[in-house]
Structures are given as C-alpha cells and as structure tokens.
C-alpha cells in the first residue's frame, strides 16, 4: 500500500469533520431536510454556534473587555491628577484656616490677648487707605520743592492704584472673612466684606518699599519701617480680619505694585502739567 501523502491525510480529516456533515446534508431528501430544519439544534451544535458566531455573547464580551482594558489606563491618568491637585489644595486650605484661627488671639475681647485689641486696632488705622491718601494730599499741597512734589504725586497715584487693584481682586475672588472676625473695622466699604487679598498688607508693602527707596532715612528709621510693615500684616491675622494666605498674597501684590509704579513714574514736567490741570499751581 502506498503511504498517504500529507494532502490526502488533510483531505481525510476534512471529510471526517466537516465534509461528512455536508455530504450527509446533501444526500438527504427534501422531506428530511425540512425535518432537520424544524428540529432544534443539538447541545453540541448550539455550543459551536455560540463560540463561532460573529454576534455571540462571548465574542462581544471579549471585545468589550479588550476595549475597556485599553481605555482604563487613560481614564486612570485623567482622574489621578485632578484628585491629587484637589487633595493638595484642600490640605493647604485646611492648614491656612487652622493657623489663622490659632493666631487670631485678639479677635474679640474674650480672646487670650483681648486686652491688646485696642493697640491692634490702632495699628489697623495706621495702614488704612483714608489716612494715607489724606496725608499725602495734605503734604502735596504744602510742599514747595519740585522734587518733594514729584515724590508725593507718585505716592498718591500708587495709593489710588492699590485701591483699584485690591477692589477688583476682592470682587472677583469673593473670599469671606474668617468666622471669628468681629466686624468693627474702621471705615469699611462694600468690597471690605471680602478677605482676599489684605488691602492693609498691600498698602504696607507698597509704602514700605516707597519710603525705603525715595526717602533719605537713617538706619534706625529704616528698621522701624520694616518692623511696621511686618506688624501691620501680623495684626490683620491677630485681629481675625484675614487668613494667613490673604496677608502673604497681599505682601506679594504690594511688592509688585511698587515695581509697576516705578515703571510708570511721573517726571517733574508731567508733574507741572498735572498741577495746572487740577488748579494747584
């Protein structure tokens, strides 16, 4: 007997598996074909259909699993960063509120340092915008030297710029003042019910840099100016007026405002024009 070739063996396997089924189906008469079509499929045949069918549940499930597994890393990446950022911001906010409440030792008369509240309120008045603008206008009208008038005029414009910028930021952020604050502030306006940033801190930083750069002061006076700036910022937290972040951001904002004033500095010629327009000369 000649040995079977690989092709003949494959042909025999096809005949045994699928070919024989086709042959049996074709060899049946039409009546048998109708009965076979009406009879329910066997369990083995149903299993084969479920495994090989293009719309089978198993195929769809595998495709869904593969699609979900391919999209899962992207979803994790999208959700991980916002969650970490939110946790960090909430943690910083909690630390800010806790530290501000601990430092608010002069918020009321019943506070641990309630007896020092009048002194803190006096420091509060020293950093208010009304005394600063009123004092600058008075000195500007009484000054006889051109150099002094130039410095005072730029200081006045810097104070007005500070009021405008702080009012805009407060109206945009709208952060409420600390809950332990007692609303007995000196000469408040509509935006003063908001906390961020501290207008006293911006004004103190702006005025401190202005004095240190444009006034000839001895070393002890320069040290006093720096101490006054720090005490004004600290008093805002001790009185419960602001949180710590309000004062820190206020110092930063006032420091940058002075740089803007230096960039827009008005010279003596512009000063004379300004005084003639306002009828001061």
Short mmCIF file of C-alpha atoms in Angstrom, two decimals:
data_model
loop_
_atom_site.label_atom_id
_atom_site.label_comp_id
_atom_site.label_asym_id
_atom_site.label_seq_id
_atom_site.Cartn_x
_atom_site.Cartn_y
_atom_site.Cartn_z
CA UNK A 1 0.00 0.00 0.00
CA UNK A 2 1.41 3.37 -0.86
CA UNK A 3 1.89 5.76 2.03
CA UNK A 4 -0.63 8.51 2.32
CA UNK A 5 0.65 11.96 1.46
CA UNK A 6 0.05 14.94 3.79
CA UNK A 7 -2.55 16.32 1.39
CA UNK A 8 -4.51 13.09 1.41
CA UNK A 9 -4.42 12.95 5.22
CA UNK A 10 -5.73 16.52 5.46
CA UNK A 11 -8.46 15.62 3.00
CA UNK A 12 -9.48 12.67 5.11
CA UNK A 13 -9.65 14.82 8.24
CA UNK A 14 -11.83 17.36 6.43
CA UNK A 15 -14.13 14.59 5.26
CA UNK A 16 -14.39 13.20 8.77
CA UNK A 17 -15.12 16.56 10.37
CA UNK A 18 -16.93 18.99 8.11
CA UNK A 19 -17.02 17.25 4.79
CA UNK A 20 -19.05 14.32 6.07
CA UNK A 21 -21.65 16.66 7.52
CA UNK A 22 -22.00 18.42 4.17
CA UNK A 23 -22.28 15.10 2.39
CA UNK A 24 -24.93 13.85 4.75
CA UNK A 25 -26.92 17.04 4.42
CA UNK A 26 -26.75 16.96 0.64
CA UNK A 27 -27.63 13.30 0.47
CA UNK A 28 -30.83 13.73 2.49
CA UNK A 29 -34.15 14.04 0.64
CA UNK A 30 -36.12 17.32 0.83
CA UNK A 31 -38.51 15.97 3.49
CA UNK A 32 -35.58 15.05 5.69
CA UNK A 33 -34.10 18.49 5.16
CA UNK A 34 -37.36 20.10 6.29
CA UNK A 35 -37.47 17.92 9.40
CA UNK A 36 -33.86 18.72 10.19
CA UNK A 37 -34.55 22.42 9.81
CA UNK A 38 -37.58 22.23 12.10
CA UNK A 39 -35.82 20.18 14.78
CA UNK A 40 -33.96 22.13 17.49
CA UNK A 41 -30.20 22.04 17.25
CA UNK A 42 -28.29 19.68 19.43
CA UNK A 43 -26.42 20.96 22.50
CA UNK A 44 -23.10 20.46 20.78
CA UNK A 45 -24.27 22.40 17.75
CA UNK A 46 -25.53 25.25 19.93
CA UNK A 47 -22.19 25.43 21.70
CA UNK A 48 -20.38 25.62 18.38
CA UNK A 49 -22.68 28.40 17.20
CA UNK A 50 -22.13 30.39 20.37
CA UNK A 51 -18.37 30.09 20.07
CA UNK A 52 -18.09 30.76 16.34
CA UNK A 53 -20.95 33.20 15.77
CA UNK A 54 -19.91 36.78 14.91
CA UNK A 55 -22.57 38.25 17.18
CA UNK A 56 -22.13 35.81 20.01
CA UNK A 57 -22.07 36.98 23.61
CA UNK A 58 -18.60 35.57 24.17
CA UNK A 59 -17.12 37.49 21.26
CA UNK A 60 -18.83 40.68 22.30
CA UNK A 61 -17.69 40.19 25.89
CA UNK A 62 -14.11 39.67 24.79
CA UNK A 63 -14.24 42.78 22.64
CA UNK A 64 -15.73 44.79 25.49
CA UNK A 65 -13.07 43.55 27.90
CA UNK A 66 -10.30 44.41 25.48
CA UNK A 67 -11.78 47.86 24.81
CA UNK A 68 -12.23 48.58 28.50
CA UNK A 69 -8.73 47.36 29.31
CA UNK A 70 -7.27 49.57 26.60
CA UNK A 71 -9.17 52.65 27.80
CA UNK A 72 -8.68 52.02 31.53
CA UNK A 73 -5.12 53.44 31.79
CA UNK A 74 -6.25 56.68 30.08
CA UNK A 75 -9.17 57.04 32.47
CA UNK A 76 -6.86 56.47 35.42
CA UNK A 77 -4.46 59.10 34.14
CA UNK A 78 -7.29 61.59 33.69
CA UNK A 79 -8.69 61.02 37.18
CA UNK A 80 -5.41 60.77 39.10
CA UNK A 81 -4.05 64.26 38.56
CA UNK A 82 -7.22 66.22 39.47
CA UNK A 83 -7.66 64.15 42.61
CA UNK A 84 -4.10 64.80 43.76
CA UNK A 85 -4.42 68.51 42.99
CA UNK A 86 -7.72 68.71 44.85
CA UNK A 87 -6.29 66.92 47.87
CA UNK A 88 -3.29 69.25 47.94
CA UNK A 89 -5.44 72.38 47.70
CA UNK A 90 -7.84 71.17 50.37
CA UNK A 91 -4.93 70.34 52.66
CA UNK A 92 -3.37 73.79 52.20
CA UNK A 93 -6.73 75.43 52.81
CA UNK A 94 -7.24 73.43 56.00
CA UNK A 95 -3.77 74.38 57.26
CA UNK A 96 -4.42 78.04 56.41
CA UNK A 97 -7.73 78.10 58.30
CA UNK A 98 -6.28 76.26 61.28
CA UNK A 99 -3.22 78.51 61.54
CA UNK A 100 -5.31 81.66 61.11
CA UNK A 101 -7.65 80.61 63.89
CA UNK A 102 -4.74 79.82 66.19
CA UNK A 103 -3.16 83.23 65.54
CA UNK A 104 -6.41 85.15 65.98
CA UNK A 105 -5.70 85.84 69.64
CA UNK A 106 -7.13 89.40 69.51
CA UNK A 107 -10.29 88.68 67.52
CA UNK A 108 -12.63 89.53 70.41
CA UNK A 109 -12.41 90.93 73.90
CA UNK A 110 -12.72 87.39 75.28
CA UNK A 111 -9.76 86.13 73.26
CA UNK A 112 -6.50 85.18 75.03
CA UNK A 113 -4.93 88.52 74.08
CA UNK A 114 -8.15 90.52 74.09
CA UNK A 115 -6.58 93.27 76.20
CA UNK A 116 -4.19 94.10 73.33
CA UNK A 117 -7.06 94.61 70.91
CA UNK A 118 -7.05 98.47 71.15
CA UNK A 119 -3.36 98.55 70.19
CA UNK A 120 -4.01 96.22 67.25
CA UNK A 121 -6.86 98.45 66.08
CA UNK A 122 -4.57 101.49 66.26
CA UNK A 123 -2.10 99.67 64.01
CA UNK A 124 -5.05 98.85 61.76
CA UNK A 125 -5.84 102.55 61.35
CA UNK A 126 -2.19 103.29 60.52
CA UNK A 127 -2.46 101.05 57.47
CA UNK A 128 -5.88 102.22 56.30
CA UNK A 129 -6.21 103.91 52.92
CA UNK A 130 -8.03 107.06 54.09
CA UNK A 131 -5.23 108.37 56.38
CA UNK A 132 -2.66 107.54 53.73
CA UNK A 133 -4.43 109.35 50.89
CA UNK A 134 -5.45 112.28 53.10
CA UNK A 135 -1.93 112.72 54.48
CA UNK A 136 -0.39 112.52 51.01
CA UNK A 137 -2.76 115.16 49.62
CA UNK A 138 -2.03 117.50 52.55
CA UNK A 139 1.75 117.13 52.16
CA UNK A 140 1.44 117.62 48.39
CA UNK A 141 -0.40 120.92 48.83
CA UNK A 142 2.04 122.16 51.48
CA UNK A 143 5.22 121.12 49.67
CA UNK A 144 7.28 123.87 47.99
CA UNK A 145 10.06 121.84 46.35
CA UNK A 146 9.62 120.27 42.95
CA UNK A 147 11.37 117.06 43.99
CA UNK A 148 9.12 116.64 47.01
CA UNK A 149 6.01 117.27 44.94
CA UNK A 150 7.15 114.70 42.39
CA UNK A 151 7.62 112.03 45.05
CA UNK A 152 4.31 112.81 46.76
CA UNK A 153 2.38 112.83 43.50
CA UNK A 154 3.68 109.40 42.54
CA UNK A 155 2.89 108.16 46.03
CA UNK A 156 -0.68 109.41 45.62
CA UNK A 157 -1.06 107.65 42.28
CA UNK A 158 0.39 104.48 43.79
CA UNK A 159 -2.17 104.54 46.61
CA UNK A 160 -5.03 105.05 44.15
CA UNK A 161 -3.73 102.20 42.01
CA UNK A 162 -3.58 99.99 45.10
CA UNK A 163 -7.21 100.73 46.00
CA UNK A 164 -8.40 99.94 42.48
CA UNK A 165 -6.46 96.70 42.08
CA UNK A 166 -7.34 95.38 45.54
CA UNK A 167 -11.02 96.19 44.98
CA UNK A 168 -11.03 94.36 41.65
CA UNK A 169 -9.34 91.25 43.05
CA UNK A 170 -11.63 91.15 46.08
CA UNK A 171 -14.75 91.44 43.92
CA UNK A 172 -13.50 88.62 41.69
CA UNK A 173 -12.31 86.17 44.36
CA UNK A 174 -15.03 86.94 46.95
CA UNK A 175 -13.44 85.04 49.79
CA UNK A 176 -15.30 85.57 53.03
CA UNK A 177 -13.52 86.86 56.11
CA UNK A 178 -12.72 84.39 58.93
CA UNK A 179 -15.66 83.28 61.02
CA UNK A 180 -14.03 84.52 64.23
CA UNK A 181 -13.73 88.09 62.88
CA UNK A 182 -15.69 90.86 64.59
CA UNK A 183 -16.94 93.36 62.03
CA UNK A 184 -15.92 96.56 63.80
CA UNK A 185 -13.37 97.75 61.25
CA UNK A 186 -12.57 101.39 60.60
CA UNK A 187 -14.35 102.99 57.58
CA UNK A 188 -15.35 99.92 55.58
CA UNK A 189 -16.77 99.83 52.06
CA UNK A 190 -18.75 97.26 50.07
CA UNK A 191 -15.76 95.16 48.99
CA UNK A 192 -14.35 95.14 52.53
CA UNK A 193 -16.62 92.25 53.46
CA UNK A 194 -14.28 90.09 51.39
CA UNK A 195 -10.94 88.89 52.66
CA UNK A 196 -8.57 88.16 49.76
CA UNK A 197 -6.16 89.91 49.48
CA UNK A 198 -5.45 92.05 52.53
CA UNK A 199 -5.54 95.71 51.50
CA UNK A 200 -3.56 96.71 54.59
CA UNK A 201 -0.82 94.24 53.62
CA UNK A 202 -0.61 95.51 50.03
CA UNK A 203 -0.51 99.11 51.24
CA UNK A 204 2.13 98.37 53.85
CA UNK A 205 4.40 96.60 51.38
CA UNK A 206 3.90 99.33 48.78
CA UNK A 207 4.50 102.16 51.25
CA UNK A 208 7.47 100.42 52.84
CA UNK A 209 9.28 100.00 49.53
CA UNK A 210 8.40 103.55 48.54
CA UNK A 211 9.85 105.06 51.72
CA UNK A 212 12.98 102.94 51.63
CA UNK A 213 13.73 103.91 48.04
CA UNK A 214 12.71 107.58 47.85
CA UNK A 215 13.24 109.00 51.33
CA UNK A 216 16.63 109.59 52.91
CA UNK A 217 16.26 107.74 56.20
CA UNK A 218 18.75 106.77 58.86
CA UNK A 219 19.31 103.12 59.64
CA UNK A 220 17.10 103.07 62.78
CA UNK A 221 14.23 104.62 60.81
CA UNK A 222 14.63 102.09 58.03
CA UNK A 223 14.44 99.30 60.60
CA UNK A 224 11.28 100.86 62.03
CA UNK A 225 9.71 100.97 58.57
CA UNK A 226 10.38 97.26 58.06
CA UNK A 227 9.02 96.44 61.53
CA UNK A 228 5.88 98.49 60.85
CA UNK A 229 5.23 96.57 57.64
CA UNK A 230 5.55 93.23 59.44
CA UNK A 231 3.42 94.34 62.41
CA UNK A 232 0.63 95.56 60.12
CA UNK A 233 0.48 92.18 58.41
CA UNK A 234 0.57 90.29 61.70
CA UNK A 235 -2.14 92.48 63.22
CA UNK A 236 -4.53 91.54 60.42
CA UNK A 237 -4.31 87.88 61.41
CA UNK A 238 -4.33 88.54 65.16
CA UNK A 239 -7.49 90.63 64.89
CA UNK A 240 -9.13 87.88 62.85
CA UNK A 241 -9.60 90.15 59.85
CA UNK A 242 -7.73 87.94 57.41
CA UNK A 243 -6.31 84.48 56.93
CA UNK A 244 -2.58 83.93 56.64
CA UNK A 245 -2.71 83.46 52.87
CA UNK A 246 -4.57 86.78 52.48
CA UNK A 247 -1.70 88.64 54.14
CA UNK A 248 1.05 86.75 52.31
CA UNK A 249 -0.56 87.35 48.93
CA UNK A 250 -1.18 90.97 49.92
CA UNK A 251 2.52 91.50 50.63
CA UNK A 252 3.40 89.97 47.26
CA UNK A 253 0.85 92.10 45.45
CA UNK A 254 2.06 95.32 47.11
CA UNK A 255 5.66 94.48 46.26
CA UNK A 256 4.74 94.06 42.59
CA UNK A 257 2.66 97.23 42.60
CA UNK A 258 5.68 99.28 43.57
CA UNK A 259 7.57 97.87 40.57
CA UNK A 260 4.68 98.99 38.36
CA UNK A 261 4.75 102.48 39.90
CA UNK A 262 8.49 102.75 39.26
CA UNK A 263 7.88 101.79 35.64
CA UNK A 264 5.15 104.44 35.27
CA UNK A 265 6.95 107.12 37.28
CA UNK A 266 5.86 110.69 36.51
CA UNK A 267 8.67 113.17 35.99
CA UNK A 268 8.80 116.83 37.03
CA UNK A 269 7.48 118.10 33.67
CA UNK A 270 4.46 115.82 33.90
CA UNK A 271 4.01 116.96 37.48
CA UNK A 272 3.68 120.62 36.46
CA UNK A 273 1.07 119.71 33.85
CA UNK A 274 -0.85 117.69 36.40
CA UNK A 275 -0.84 120.52 38.94
CA UNK A 276 -2.07 123.04 36.34
CA UNK A 277 -4.90 120.72 35.33
CA UNK A 278 -6.05 120.44 38.93
CA UNK A 279 -5.63 124.16 39.59
CA UNK A 280 -2.99 123.63 42.26
CA UNK A 281 -0.50 125.90 40.57
#
